[in-house]
Coordinates of C-alpha atoms in Angstrom, one line a residue:
Chain W
X1 CA 2.3 -15.9 -18.2
X2 CA -1.5 -15.2 -16.9
X3 CA 0.1 -11.7 -16.7
X4 CA 0.8 -12.2 -20.9
X5 CA -3.1 -13.5 -21.1
X6 CA -4.6 -11.1 -18.8
X7 CA -2.7 -8.1 -21.3
X8 CA -4.1 -10.0 -24.5
X9 CA -7.3 -9.8 -23.6
X10 CA -7.0 -6.3 -22.4
X11 CA -5.7 -4.8 -24.9
X12 CA -8.0 -7.1 -28.3
X13 CA -11.0 -5.8 -25.8
X14 CA -9.4 -2.0 -25.9
X15 CA -9.8 -2.6 -30.0
X16 CA -12.8 -4.0 -30.2
X17 CA -14.1 -1.5 -28.6
X18 CA -12.3 1.0 -30.1
X19 CA -13.9 -0.4 -33.2
X20 CA -17.3 -0.8 -31.8
X21 CA -17.1 3.1 -30.8
X22 CA -16.5 4.0 -33.7
X23 CA -20.0 1.8 -35.4
X24 CA -22.3 3.1 -33.2
X25 CA -23.9 6.6 -32.9
X26 CA -27.2 9.0 -34.0
X27 CA -26.1 8.1 -37.3
X28 CA -25.6 4.4 -38.0
X29 CA -23.0 3.0 -40.4
X30 CA -22.5 -0.4 -41.2
X31 CA -19.3 -1.6 -40.7
X32 CA -17.9 -1.5 -44.6
X33 CA -18.7 1.9 -44.1
X34 CA -16.6 2.3 -41.5
X35 CA -13.9 0.9 -42.0
X36 CA -14.0 2.9 -45.5
X37 CA -13.9 5.7 -43.5
X38 CA -11.3 4.6 -41.3
X39 CA -8.9 3.8 -44.1
X40 CA -9.6 7.0 -45.5
X41 CA -11.2 5.6 -48.5
X42 CA -15.1 7.3 -47.7
X43 CA -17.0 10.2 -48.5
X44 CA -15.8 13.3 -47.0
X45 CA -18.8 13.2 -44.3
X46 CA -18.0 9.6 -42.9
X47 CA -14.4 10.2 -42.1
X48 CA -15.3 13.3 -40.3
X49 CA -17.7 11.8 -38.3
X50 CA -15.4 8.4 -37.5
X51 CA -12.1 10.6 -37.1
X52 CA -13.1 13.5 -35.7
X53 CA -16.1 13.0 -33.7
X54 CA -16.5 9.4 -32.7
X55 CA -13.0 8.1 -32.2
X56 CA -11.7 11.7 -30.7
X57 CA -14.7 10.6 -28.0
X58 CA -13.7 7.3 -27.9
X59 CA -10.0 7.8 -27.3
X60 CA -11.1 10.3 -24.4
X61 CA -13.6 7.8 -23.0
X62 CA -10.4 5.7 -23.3
X63 CA -7.5 7.8 -21.4
X64 CA -10.4 9.2 -18.7
X65 CA -11.0 5.8 -18.0
X66 CA -7.3 4.7 -18.1
X67 CA -6.5 7.2 -15.5
X68 CA -9.1 6.7 -12.8
X69 CA -8.6 3.3 -13.4
X70 CA -4.4 3.3 -12.6
X71 CA -5.3 6.1 -9.9
X72 CA -7.3 3.6 -7.9
X73 CA -5.2 0.9 -7.8
X74 CA -2.2 3.3 -6.9
X75 CA -4.6 4.7 -4.4
X76 CA -6.1 1.0 -2.9
X77 CA -2.6 -0.1 -3.1
X78 CA -1.0 3.6 -0.9
X79 CA -4.1 3.3 1.6
X80 CA -4.3 -0.4 1.2
X81 CA -8.4 -0.6 1.9
X82 CA -10.0 -1.9 -1.5
X83 CA -12.7 1.0 -1.1
X84 CA -10.8 3.9 -1.7
X85 CA -10.8 5.5 -5.4
X86 CA -10.3 9.3 -6.4
X87 CA -14.3 9.5 -6.5
X88 CA -14.9 8.1 -3.0
X89 CA -11.9 9.7 -1.7
X90 CA -13.5 13.1 -2.8
X91 CA -10.4 13.6 -5.4
X92 CA -12.3 14.4 -8.6
X93 CA -15.5 16.2 -6.5
X94 CA -12.2 18.6 -5.5
X95 CA -10.7 18.1 -9.1
X96 CA -14.6 18.8 -10.7
X97 CA -15.0 22.4 -7.8
X98 CA -11.5 23.7 -8.8
X99 CA -12.6 23.4 -12.9
X100 CA -16.5 25.0 -12.0
X101 CA -14.8 27.5 -10.0
X102 CA -13.2 28.7 -13.1
X103 CA -16.1 27.9 -15.7
X104 CA -18.3 30.4 -12.8
X105 CA -15.8 33.3 -12.9
X106 CA -15.2 32.8 -16.6
X107 CA -11.2 32.2 -16.3
X108 CA -11.1 29.4 -18.4
X109 CA -12.1 31.1 -21.4
X110 CA -8.6 32.9 -20.7
X111 CA -6.7 29.8 -21.6
X112 CA -6.7 26.7 -22.9
X113 CA -4.5 25.2 -20.1
X114 CA -6.5 27.3 -17.2
X115 CA -9.2 24.7 -16.8
X116 CA -7.1 21.4 -16.8
X117 CA -4.7 23.9 -14.5
X118 CA -7.1 24.7 -12.3
X119 CA -8.8 20.3 -11.6
X120 CA -5.2 19.3 -11.1
X121 CA -4.5 22.1 -8.5
X122 CA -7.8 20.9 -7.3
X123 CA -6.9 16.8 -7.3
X124 CA -3.7 17.5 -5.9
X125 CA -4.7 19.7 -3.6
X126 CA -7.3 16.5 -2.2
X127 CA -4.6 14.0 -2.3
X128 CA -2.1 16.3 -0.4
X129 CA -4.9 16.4 2.4
X130 CA -5.3 11.9 2.3
X131 CA -1.8 11.3 2.5
X132 CA -1.2 13.5 5.2
X133 CA -4.4 12.4 7.4
X134 CA -3.3 8.7 6.3
X135 CA 0.5 9.6 8.8
X136 CA -2.3 10.4 11.5
X137 CA -4.8 8.1 10.6
X138 CA -3.8 4.3 11.8
X139 CA -8.0 3.2 11.3
X140 CA -8.6 3.4 7.3
X141 CA -12.3 3.3 7.9
X142 CA -11.7 6.3 9.3
X143 CA -9.2 7.6 6.6
X144 CA -12.2 6.4 3.7
X145 CA -14.3 8.9 6.1
X146 CA -12.3 11.0 5.7
X147 CA -12.6 11.1 2.0
X148 CA -16.8 11.1 1.5
X149 CA -16.3 14.1 3.9
X150 CA -14.5 16.0 1.6
X151 CA -16.1 14.5 -1.1
X152 CA -19.5 16.0 0.4
X153 CA -18.3 20.0 1.1
X154 CA -16.5 19.7 -2.1
X155 CA -20.2 18.8 -3.3
X156 CA -21.6 21.6 -1.2
X157 CA -19.3 24.2 -2.2
X158 CA -19.9 23.1 -6.2
X159 CA -23.8 23.9 -5.5
X160 CA -23.2 27.2 -3.5
X161 CA -21.6 27.8 -7.0
X162 CA -24.3 26.8 -8.7
X163 CA -26.5 28.6 -6.6
X164 CA -24.5 32.1 -6.9
X165 CA -25.1 31.4 -11.4
X166 CA -25.1 34.2 -12.3
X167 CA -27.1 33.1 -15.8
X168 CA -29.1 30.1 -16.4
X169 CA -26.3 29.7 -19.5
X170 CA -23.8 29.1 -16.8
X171 CA -25.5 27.1 -14.9
X172 CA -26.1 24.7 -17.6
X173 CA -22.3 24.5 -18.6
X174 CA -21.4 23.9 -15.2
X175 CA -23.9 21.1 -14.3
X176 CA -23.3 19.8 -18.0
X177 CA -19.5 19.8 -16.7
X178 CA -20.6 18.0 -13.7
X179 CA -22.3 15.5 -14.5
X180 CA -18.9 13.7 -16.8
X181 CA -19.4 13.0 -20.5
X182 CA -16.8 12.8 -23.0
X183 CA -18.7 13.9 -25.8
X184 CA -17.4 16.4 -28.1
X185 CA -13.9 16.5 -27.2
X186 CA -11.6 16.9 -29.9
X187 CA -8.4 16.0 -30.6
X188 CA -7.4 19.5 -29.2
X189 CA -8.7 19.1 -26.0
X190 CA -7.0 15.7 -25.9
X191 CA -3.5 16.9 -27.1
X192 CA -3.8 19.3 -23.7
X193 CA -5.4 16.6 -20.9
X194 CA -3.2 13.3 -22.5
X195 CA 0.6 14.5 -21.7
X196 CA -0.6 15.2 -18.1
X197 CA -2.4 11.8 -17.5
X198 CA 0.5 9.9 -19.0
X199 CA 3.1 11.6 -16.9
X200 CA 0.8 10.6 -14.1
X201 CA 0.6 7.8 -15.1
X202 CA 4.4 6.6 -14.9
X203 CA 5.3 8.4 -12.0
X204 CA 2.4 5.5 -10.7
X205 CA 3.8 2.9 -12.5
X206 CA 8.0 3.4 -11.3
X207 CA 6.8 3.9 -7.8
X208 CA 4.5 0.2 -8.1
X209 CA 7.4 -1.7 -6.2
X210 CA 6.4 0.4 -2.7
X211 CA 2.8 -0.4 -3.2
X212 CA 3.6 -4.2 -3.1
X213 CA 5.9 -3.7 -0.1
X214 CA 2.6 -1.7 1.2
X215 CA 1.1 -5.3 1.6
X216 CA 2.7 -5.6 4.8
X217 CA 1.7 -2.2 6.5
X218 CA 3.8 0.9 7.2
X219 CA 5.9 -0.3 9.2
X220 CA 7.4 -3.8 8.1
X221 CA 7.2 -2.0 4.4
X222 CA 9.7 0.8 6.1
X223 CA 11.2 -2.1 7.4
X224 CA 12.1 -3.7 4.3
X225 CA 13.8 -0.7 2.8
X226 CA 10.7 1.1 1.6
X227 CA 11.2 5.7 2.4
X228 CA 7.9 6.3 3.3
X229 CA 7.6 9.8 3.0
X230 CA 8.8 9.2 -1.0
X231 CA 6.2 6.7 -1.6
X232 CA 3.8 8.9 -0.3
X233 CA 4.4 12.2 -2.4
X234 CA 4.8 10.1 -5.4
X235 CA 1.7 8.9 -5.5
X236 CA -0.3 11.8 -4.3
X237 CA 1.9 13.5 -7.2
X238 CA 0.5 10.7 -10.0
X239 CA -3.2 10.3 -8.4
X240 CA -3.2 14.0 -8.5
X241 CA -1.8 14.6 -12.0
X242 CA -3.7 11.7 -13.7
X243 CA -7.2 12.5 -12.0
X244 CA -7.2 16.4 -12.1
X245 CA -6.2 15.8 -16.4
X246 CA -9.3 13.4 -16.4
X247 CA -11.3 15.4 -14.9
X248 CA -10.2 18.3 -16.8
X249 CA -11.1 16.5 -19.8
X250 CA -14.2 15.1 -18.8
X251 CA -15.5 16.5 -16.1
X252 CA -16.7 13.8 -12.6
X253 CA -17.2 10.1 -13.2
X254 CA -17.0 8.3 -9.8
X255 CA -16.3 4.7 -9.0
X256 CA -14.6 3.1 -12.5
X257 CA -11.5 3.0 -10.4
X258 CA -12.6 1.4 -7.7
X259 CA -14.7 -1.3 -10.2
X260 CA -11.0 -2.0 -12.1
X261 CA -8.9 -3.2 -9.9
X262 CA -10.9 -4.7 -8.0
X263 CA -12.0 -7.3 -11.2
X264 CA -8.0 -7.1 -12.2
X265 CA -6.5 -8.1 -8.3
X266 CA -7.9 -11.8 -8.4
X267 CA -5.9 -12.2 -12.1
X268 CA -2.6 -10.9 -10.6
X269 CA -2.1 -12.5 -7.4
X270 CA -3.9 -9.3 -5.3
X271 CA -0.9 -7.9 -5.7
X272 CA -1.5 -3.7 -5.8
X273 CA 1.7 -3.4 -8.3
X274 CA 0.9 -5.6 -11.1
X275 CA -2.8 -4.9 -10.7
X276 CA -1.7 -1.2 -12.1
X277 CA -1.6 -1.4 -15.6
X278 CA -4.3 -4.1 -15.9
X279 CA -6.4 -1.7 -13.8
X280 CA -5.8 0.9 -16.3
X281 CA -6.8 -1.1 -19.6
X282 CA -9.9 -2.5 -18.0
X283 CA -11.3 0.9 -16.9
X284 CA -10.3 2.5 -20.1
X285 CA -12.4 -0.4 -21.6
X286 CA -15.5 -0.3 -19.6
X287 CA -15.6 3.6 -20.0
X288 CA -15.9 3.3 -24.4
X289 CA -18.4 0.5 -23.2
X290 CA -19.9 2.6 -21.1
X291 CA -19.8 5.5 -23.8
X292 CA -21.0 3.1 -26.4
X293 CA -24.1 2.6 -24.3
X294 CA -25.1 6.3 -23.5
X295 CA -25.6 6.6 -27.0
X296 CA -27.6 3.8 -27.6
X297 CA -29.8 4.2 -25.4
X298 CA -33.0 5.4 -26.8
X299 CA -33.9 8.7 -24.4
X300 CA -34.6 12.0 -25.0
X301 CA -31.5 13.4 -24.4
X302 CA -28.3 11.8 -24.4
X303 CA -27.4 10.1 -20.8
X304 CA -24.3 11.7 -19.4
X305 CA -21.4 8.9 -18.7
X306 CA -20.5 10.3 -15.5
X307 CA -24.8 9.7 -14.6
X308 CA -24.1 6.0 -16.4
X309 CA -20.8 5.1 -14.7
X310 CA -22.2 6.2 -11.2
X311 CA -25.7 4.2 -11.9
X312 CA -23.4 1.3 -12.2
X313 CA -20.4 1.9 -9.3
X314 CA -22.4 3.0 -6.7
X315 CA -23.9 -0.4 -6.3
X316 CA -20.4 -2.3 -7.2
X317 CA -18.8 0.0 -4.6
X318 CA -21.6 -1.0 -1.8
X319 CA -21.2 -4.8 -3.4
X320 CA -17.4 -4.6 -2.4
X321 CA -17.7 -2.9 0.9
X322 CA -19.6 -5.4 1.5
X323 CA -17.5 -8.8 0.1
X324 CA -14.1 -7.4 1.5
X325 CA -11.6 -9.7 2.1
X326 CA -9.2 -8.1 3.6
X327 CA -7.1 -10.0 6.8
X328 CA -6.8 -6.7 8.9
X329 CA -8.3 -3.2 8.8
Chain H
X1 CA 31.8 -8.1 10.7
X2 CA 28.5 -6.5 10.8
X3 CA 27.9 -5.0 14.6
X4 CA 24.5 -3.2 16.0
X5 CA 25.9 -0.8 18.4
X6 CA 24.0 1.9 20.5
X7 CA 25.8 4.7 22.7
X8 CA 23.9 6.8 25.5
X9 CA 20.7 7.0 23.6
X10 CA 18.5 8.7 25.0
X11 CA 14.3 9.6 23.8
X12 CA 11.7 11.8 25.5
X13 CA 8.4 13.3 23.7
X14 CA 7.3 16.5 25.0
X15 CA 8.4 16.3 29.0
X16 CA 8.4 12.8 29.2
X17 CA 12.2 11.0 29.2
X18 CA 11.4 7.3 27.1
X19 CA 14.6 6.4 27.3
X20 CA 17.5 7.3 28.9
X21 CA 21.7 5.9 29.0
X22 CA 20.8 3.1 26.5
X23 CA 24.1 1.5 25.2
X24 CA 24.1 -2.4 24.2
X25 CA 25.9 -4.2 21.0
X26 CA 24.5 -6.9 18.5
X27 CA 26.8 -9.4 17.1
X28 CA 26.0 -12.0 14.3
X29 CA 26.6 -15.4 16.2
X30 CA 24.2 -14.1 19.0
X31 CA 21.0 -13.9 20.5
X32 CA 20.1 -11.2 22.9
X33 CA 16.7 -11.1 24.1
X34 CA 14.8 -7.8 25.7
X35 CA 13.0 -7.9 29.0
X36 CA 11.0 -6.0 30.5
X37 CA 7.5 -4.8 31.8
X38 CA 4.8 -3.2 28.9
X39 CA 5.8 0.5 29.1
X40 CA 9.3 0.1 29.3
X41 CA 10.9 1.7 26.3
X42 CA 11.9 -1.7 24.4
X43 CA 9.5 -0.9 21.2
X44 CA 11.2 2.6 20.9
X45 CA 14.0 1.6 21.2
X46 CA 13.9 -1.3 18.6
X47 CA 12.8 2.2 16.8
X48 CA 16.4 4.0 17.7
X49 CA 18.6 0.5 15.8
X50 CA 15.6 0.8 13.5
X51 CA 16.6 5.0 12.4
X52 CA 12.7 5.5 12.9
X53 CA 13.2 7.5 15.6
X54 CA 14.4 10.2 16.7
X55 CA 16.5 10.6 19.2
X56 CA 18.3 13.9 21.8
X57 CA 21.9 12.3 22.4
X58 CA 23.6 9.4 21.8
X59 CA 24.2 7.2 18.6
X60 CA 23.1 4.0 16.9
X61 CA 25.5 2.6 14.3
X62 CA 25.7 -0.2 11.5
X63 CA 29.3 -1.4 11.1
X64 CA 30.0 2.2 11.9
X65 CA 27.9 3.9 10.1
X66 CA 24.8 5.7 11.8
X67 CA 21.4 4.3 10.8
X68 CA 19.9 7.5 10.6
X69 CA 22.7 8.4 8.1
X70 CA 21.7 5.0 5.5
X71 CA 19.6 4.7 3.3
X72 CA 15.9 2.7 3.9
X73 CA 17.3 0.1 1.6
X74 CA 20.4 -0.3 2.9
X75 CA 20.2 -0.5 6.3
X76 CA 17.6 -3.0 5.2
X77 CA 19.8 -5.3 3.9
X78 CA 21.5 -5.5 6.9
X79 CA 19.3 -5.6 9.7
X80 CA 15.9 -7.2 9.1
X81 CA 12.7 -6.4 11.0
X82 CA 9.5 -7.7 12.6
X83 CA 7.9 -5.5 13.7
X84 CA 4.6 -6.7 16.3
X85 CA 1.6 -5.6 14.6
X86 CA 1.7 -7.2 11.1
X87 CA -1.4 -6.4 9.4
X88 CA -1.5 -7.9 5.9
X89 CA -3.5 -5.6 3.2
X90 CA -4.5 -8.4 0.7
X91 CA -4.7 -11.9 0.7
X92 CA -1.4 -12.4 -1.2
X93 CA 0.1 -15.8 -1.9
X94 CA 2.5 -17.0 0.1
X95 CA 5.4 -17.1 -1.6
X96 CA 4.9 -12.7 -2.8
X97 CA 5.0 -12.2 1.0
X98 CA 7.9 -14.3 1.3
X99 CA 8.9 -12.6 -1.6
X100 CA 8.7 -8.8 -0.6
X101 CA 11.4 -9.4 2.2
X102 CA 14.1 -9.2 -1.2
X103 CA 12.6 -6.0 -1.3
X104 CA 15.8 -4.2 -0.6
X105 CA 17.7 -6.3 -3.4
X106 CA 15.7 -5.1 -6.0
X107 CA 13.4 -7.9 -6.0
X108 CA 10.0 -7.4 -8.1
X109 CA 7.3 -9.4 -7.2
X110 CA 6.6 -12.0 -10.3
X111 CA 9.5 -11.6 -11.7
X112 CA 12.8 -12.7 -9.6
X113 CA 15.9 -13.0 -10.3
X114 CA 17.9 -16.4 -9.7
X115 CA 19.4 -14.9 -6.9
X116 CA 16.6 -13.6 -5.2
X117 CA 14.3 -16.6 -5.9
X118 CA 17.2 -18.8 -4.3
X119 CA 17.0 -16.9 -1.1
X120 CA 13.1 -17.0 -0.5
X121 CA 12.8 -20.8 -1.5
X122 CA 15.1 -21.5 1.0
X123 CA 13.5 -19.1 3.2
X124 CA 10.0 -20.7 2.4
X125 CA 12.1 -24.7 3.2
X126 CA 13.8 -23.1 6.3
X127 CA 10.5 -22.2 8.0
X128 CA 8.4 -25.4 6.7
X129 CA 6.3 -23.8 3.8
X130 CA 6.9 -25.4 0.9
X131 CA 3.3 -27.0 0.9
X132 CA 1.9 -23.7 1.6
X133 CA 3.3 -21.8 -1.0
X134 CA 0.2 -21.0 -3.2
X135 CA -1.9 -21.0 -0.7
X136 CA -3.4 -17.4 0.0
X137 CA -2.8 -15.5 3.5
X138 CA -6.2 -15.3 4.2
X139 CA -6.4 -19.2 4.4
X140 CA -3.8 -19.7 7.3
X141 CA -4.0 -20.2 11.0
X142 CA -1.8 -18.4 13.2
X143 CA 0.4 -20.3 13.6
X144 CA 1.7 -20.9 9.8
X145 CA 1.2 -17.2 9.4
X146 CA 3.6 -16.6 12.1
X147 CA 6.1 -18.8 10.2
X148 CA 5.7 -16.8 6.8
X149 CA 6.5 -13.9 8.3
X150 CA 9.7 -15.6 10.1
X151 CA 10.6 -16.3 6.0
X152 CA 9.7 -12.9 4.6
X153 CA 12.4 -11.6 7.2
X154 CA 15.1 -14.5 7.2
X155 CA 14.9 -14.6 2.8
X156 CA 16.2 -11.1 3.2
X157 CA 19.4 -13.3 4.5
X158 CA 20.7 -10.3 6.8
X159 CA 23.4 -10.2 9.5
X160 CA 21.7 -9.1 11.6
X161 CA 17.4 -9.0 12.9
X162 CA 15.3 -7.5 15.2
X163 CA 12.2 -8.9 16.2
X164 CA 9.3 -7.2 18.7
X165 CA 7.1 -9.9 20.2
X166 CA 7.4 -12.7 17.2
X167 CA 5.9 -15.0 19.6
X168 CA 3.0 -13.6 20.6
X169 CA -0.1 -14.4 20.5
X170 CA 1.4 -18.2 19.7
X171 CA 0.0 -21.8 21.6
X172 CA 2.9 -23.2 23.1
X173 CA 4.2 -25.6 20.3
X174 CA 4.1 -22.7 18.0
X175 CA 5.8 -20.4 20.4
X176 CA 8.8 -23.2 20.0
X177 CA 8.4 -23.4 16.5
X178 CA 9.2 -20.1 16.1
X179 CA 12.1 -19.8 18.5
X180 CA 13.5 -22.7 16.7
X181 CA 13.7 -20.8 14.0
X182 CA 15.2 -17.7 15.1
X183 CA 18.1 -20.1 17.3
X184 CA 18.3 -21.8 13.0
X185 CA 18.9 -18.5 12.3
X186 CA 21.9 -17.7 14.6
X187 CA 23.3 -21.2 14.4
X188 CA 23.7 -19.7 10.5
X189 CA 26.1 -16.9 11.8
X190 CA 22.7 -14.3 12.4
X191 CA 22.7 -12.4 15.1
X192 CA 19.2 -11.5 16.7
X193 CA 17.8 -9.1 19.1
X194 CA 14.1 -10.2 19.9
X195 CA 11.3 -8.4 22.2
X196 CA 10.2 -11.4 24.2
X197 CA 7.3 -11.6 27.3
X198 CA 7.8 -15.2 27.6
X199 CA 10.9 -15.7 29.9
X200 CA 11.0 -19.0 30.1
X201 CA 11.5 -19.0 26.6
X202 CA 14.1 -16.3 27.0
X203 CA 15.8 -17.9 29.2
X204 CA 16.0 -21.7 27.1
X205 CA 17.3 -19.5 23.8
X206 CA 18.4 -16.3 24.6
X207 CA 22.8 -16.1 24.9
X208 CA 22.5 -12.8 26.6
X209 CA 19.4 -10.9 28.4
X210 CA 18.9 -7.4 28.3
X211 CA 16.5 -6.1 31.1
X212 CA 14.9 -2.8 30.5
X213 CA 12.6 -1.0 33.0
X214 CA 11.5 2.6 33.0
X215 CA 13.4 3.7 29.9
X216 CA 16.5 2.2 31.2
X217 CA 18.5 -0.4 30.8
X218 CA 19.3 -2.4 34.3
X219 CA 21.0 -5.3 33.3
X220 CA 22.6 -7.2 30.5
X221 CA 24.3 -10.3 31.1
X222 CA 24.3 -14.3 30.2
X223 CA 20.6 -15.5 31.8
X224 CA 22.4 -17.7 34.1
X225 CA 24.0 -14.1 35.6
X226 CA 21.0 -12.1 35.1
X227 CA 18.0 -13.8 35.7
X228 CA 17.4 -13.9 39.2
X229 CA 14.9 -14.0 41.8
X230 CA 15.4 -11.0 42.3
X231 CA 15.7 -9.3 39.4
X232 CA 12.4 -10.8 38.3
X233 CA 10.7 -9.4 41.3
X234 CA 12.4 -5.7 40.5
X235 CA 11.3 -6.0 36.5
X236 CA 8.1 -7.2 36.5
X237 CA 6.6 -7.2 40.8
X238 CA 6.4 -11.3 40.3
X239 CA 7.3 -13.7 43.0
X240 CA 9.5 -16.9 41.4
X241 CA 11.3 -19.7 41.7
X242 CA 14.5 -19.8 39.4
X243 CA 17.3 -22.8 39.4
X244 CA 19.3 -24.7 37.1
X245 CA 17.2 -27.8 34.8
X246 CA 18.6 -29.9 32.1
X247 CA 17.8 -27.3 29.6
X248 CA 19.7 -24.3 31.7
X249 CA 17.6 -22.6 33.4
X250 CA 14.2 -23.3 35.0
X251 CA 11.7 -20.3 36.1
X252 CA 8.6 -21.1 37.7
X253 CA 6.6 -18.2 38.8
X254 CA 4.4 -18.6 41.8
X255 CA 2.0 -14.6 41.8
X256 CA 2.3 -11.0 41.9
X257 CA 3.4 -9.1 44.7

């Protein structure tokens, strides 16, 4: 019952956030104008602003947040650690590196699918590496440190690419990419990445029972009948797909995947399986709201969503690390 | 009848022999304690029986089927396992942890079917956890937590169970409590294979003792037949006095040799 309420609140919140996202922007529009535009009974200009600019942008924030939220919740379940998250573990950084690579060499111009594919390959590479390491490394702290190292290394390679950028244009291209943003995203961008994100989310959702089992530790989880190998492969694949496609759509946005599951967990009895969907919904809502904030802040240049997410998320990460309520390492 | 049988098992890691010529059986209705010093190969043997350890020779079967050929869920429906290390990742409720015992039966936490719910309730009652069902496991004492783990194991309602040092780190009262729960499980028709370091407790509750040293089984028989001063000296290198008493066998450990 409690879960039903949770879903009710989250879905209501998302609908309200999406409507709010249509209300606010560089041109202020009244509610009646926005409602008329949403229903298509307004001047063509208004309809275009709402339907072609603000709504796809808000939807992009929603799907990116959902992808990062569910990936965070699933990785936390698999690695049995509340600090595991695509950003912290270097998955987003690896995806962004692979994507930047295609920008650097101008490969991305070839086809709209090249950048998302590169991004997904980068994410899958990082998640696979982590899952393989997780089989050998017993300490979760060491594993997080490995992720931090992976993240730093990706960042170093990225700096190298920036350093070697042939001209200021490609440099600013890449930097814009790295900071993370959903500004000016179109339905075409959404059409390419959303199915991949959904595929990743479905894979993670299907294997959710195994994440509950892992609560007991790997040895006992296998004892109660979990196929550990299959579980690892599924989570790596699902989180890699979802995160990679999210990075392809919005660049590197960190920490959402850690904050949302942390908030959700007490409402679902700390069960990793039951935290998957609510985490996706909450993270999606958080990013839609953060993106509204980005547009409302009176700064000369519009802030990048990734910057704001990190400004809020990084302190939250530290807070969670200090507050950790785990029984065992 | 679901019987667990191991025949002439050998396990090697690189050049070192971990298990050599290990044969044993476990039937429903008997409580078998495995005794032996640290490094004797007890845990490796359990891992073989659970299909988690590759062998170089021999086979382990449940009801005639090699454990390695069973899917993890099929194996888990016949053989429950309580590992020695039991790290819990999240502060779940007692009810949810016990319900995880129904995993191999397809149970999903928070949405248990009537059969699963009945099994969980029975396990919670058997382990005296009724008053704790809604508590989070990070608010339990070590003794309560050990009962939660055991309830999780018997909630699976398997014909057989393996427990690796189930009473380690417990005070004497809770040791006896868990031992009694294992005994109840066996009296209800289950077969339990339990690794113990508590020699006196093993002599008191077990129907049969399996003695291991250096990767081999050196004796397998009833406590009365196999619990002797000579054997304790040869297995553990300790001086002791063993004699019959009202409860079966009394073991007093005097010191090291």
